[in-house]
mmCIF file of C-alpha atoms in Angstrom:
data_model
loop_
_atom_site.group_PDB
_atom_site.id
_atom_site.type_symbol
_atom_site.label_atom_id
_atom_site.label_comp_id
_atom_site.label_asym_id
_atom_site.label_seq_id
_atom_site.Cartn_x
_atom_site.Cartn_y
_atom_site.Cartn_z
ATOM 1 C CA MET A 1 -0.097 -0.388 0.202
ATOM 2 C CA GLU A 2 2.701 2.271 1.006
ATOM 3 C CA ALA A 3 4.075 2.013 -2.514
ATOM 4 C CA GLY A 4 0.771 2.496 -4.409
ATOM 5 C CA ARG A 5 1.563 5.927 -2.152
ATOM 6 C CA TRP A 6 4.369 6.725 -3.616
ATOM 7 C CA LEU A 7 3.960 6.367 -6.927
ATOM 8 C CA VAL A 8 0.811 8.427 -7.350
ATOM 9 C CA LEU A 9 3.096 11.120 -5.348
ATOM 10 C CA LEU A 10 5.579 10.841 -8.165
ATOM 11 C CA GLY A 11 2.935 10.715 -11.112
ATOM 12 C CA VAL A 12 1.045 14.102 -9.950
ATOM 13 C CA LEU A 13 4.408 15.720 -8.767
ATOM 14 C CA LEU A 14 5.165 14.462 -12.522
ATOM 15 C CA ALA A 15 2.508 16.170 -14.260
ATOM 16 C CA LEU A 16 2.712 19.120 -12.598
ATOM 17 C CA LEU A 17 5.848 19.022 -13.285
ATOM 18 C CA GLY A 18 4.993 19.021 -16.806
ATOM 19 C CA LEU A 19 2.140 21.144 -16.992
ATOM 20 C CA ALA A 20 4.519 23.837 -15.931
ATOM 21 C CA MET A 21 6.801 23.155 -18.369
ATOM 22 C CA ILE A 22 4.255 23.082 -20.827
ATOM 23 C CA TYR A 23 2.606 26.343 -19.980
ATOM 24 C CA ALA A 24 4.405 28.837 -18.062
ATOM 25 C CA PRO A 25 8.216 28.046 -20.143
ATOM 26 C CA LYS A 26 9.087 30.540 -18.039
ATOM 27 C CA LEU A 27 9.076 29.414 -14.992
ATOM 28 C CA LEU A 28 11.716 27.028 -15.177
ATOM 29 C CA GLY A 29 13.175 28.920 -18.220
ATOM 30 C CA TRP A 30 16.553 29.802 -15.504
ATOM 31 C CA PHE A 31 17.139 25.902 -14.862
ATOM 32 C CA GLY A 32 20.160 25.165 -16.689
ATOM 33 C CA HIS A 33 21.653 28.239 -17.381
ATOM 34 C CA LEU A 34 23.590 28.897 -13.921
ATOM 35 C CA PRO A 35 26.982 29.621 -12.793
ATOM 36 C CA GLY A 36 29.353 26.848 -12.997
ATOM 37 C CA ASP A 37 26.728 25.121 -15.408
ATOM 38 C CA ILE A 38 29.852 24.365 -18.613
ATOM 39 C CA ARG A 39 28.998 25.233 -22.062
ATOM 40 C CA LEU A 40 31.805 24.098 -24.860
ATOM 41 C CA GLU A 41 31.140 25.001 -28.339
ATOM 42 C CA ARG A 42 33.703 24.344 -30.907
ATOM 43 C CA ASP A 43 33.432 23.597 -34.877
ATOM 44 C CA GLY A 44 31.706 20.361 -34.910
ATOM 45 C CA PHE A 45 32.337 19.839 -31.424
ATOM 46 C CA ARG A 46 29.548 20.860 -28.417
ATOM 47 C CA LEU A 47 29.488 19.952 -24.828
ATOM 48 C CA TYR A 48 27.109 21.074 -22.318
ATOM 49 C CA PHE A 49 27.258 19.978 -18.782
ATOM 50 C CA PRO A 50 25.006 21.386 -16.114
ATOM 51 C CA LEU A 51 27.427 21.306 -12.879
ATOM 52 C CA THR A 52 25.260 23.442 -10.797
ATOM 53 C CA SER A 53 21.527 22.438 -12.142
ATOM 54 C CA MET A 54 21.680 19.696 -11.252
ATOM 55 C CA LEU A 55 23.850 19.542 -8.095
ATOM 56 C CA LEU A 56 20.670 22.371 -7.184
ATOM 57 C CA LEU A 57 18.049 19.059 -8.331
ATOM 58 C CA SER A 58 19.817 16.700 -5.959
ATOM 59 C CA LEU A 59 20.123 18.856 -3.220
ATOM 60 C CA ALA A 60 16.127 20.124 -3.579
ATOM 61 C CA LEU A 61 14.918 16.781 -4.125
ATOM 62 C CA SER A 62 17.161 15.489 -0.619
ATOM 63 C CA LEU A 63 15.226 17.634 1.402
ATOM 64 C CA LEU A 64 11.893 17.302 -0.527
ATOM 65 C CA LEU A 65 12.307 13.287 0.133
ATOM 66 C CA ASN A 66 13.436 13.656 3.629
ATOM 67 C CA LEU A 67 9.922 15.467 4.589
ATOM 68 C CA LEU A 68 8.123 12.856 2.603
ATOM 69 C CA ALA A 69 9.340 10.646 4.611
ATOM 70 C CA ARG A 70 9.066 12.029 7.307
ATOM 71 C CA TRP A 71 5.163 12.999 6.338
ATOM 72 C CA PHE A 72 4.361 9.504 5.237
ATOM 73 C CA ARG A 73 5.899 7.780 9.211
ATOM 74 C CA GLY A 74 4.411 9.482 10.837
#
């Protein structure tokens, strides 16, 4: 039963994120263009490594999942 709740919650969060990306693209337009994101462009070569963006995403997801785990425990 617990796994079902997590899957429903994850589905709702993904749906909300998808709606935000469709109807309000400027809301998340800053993501991927932060200082520390590595972008190299040369003739015939393009490398994009969003280091800072992924660190920020990892931090936000860690905090969110820890809060949700405490909330569901009781």
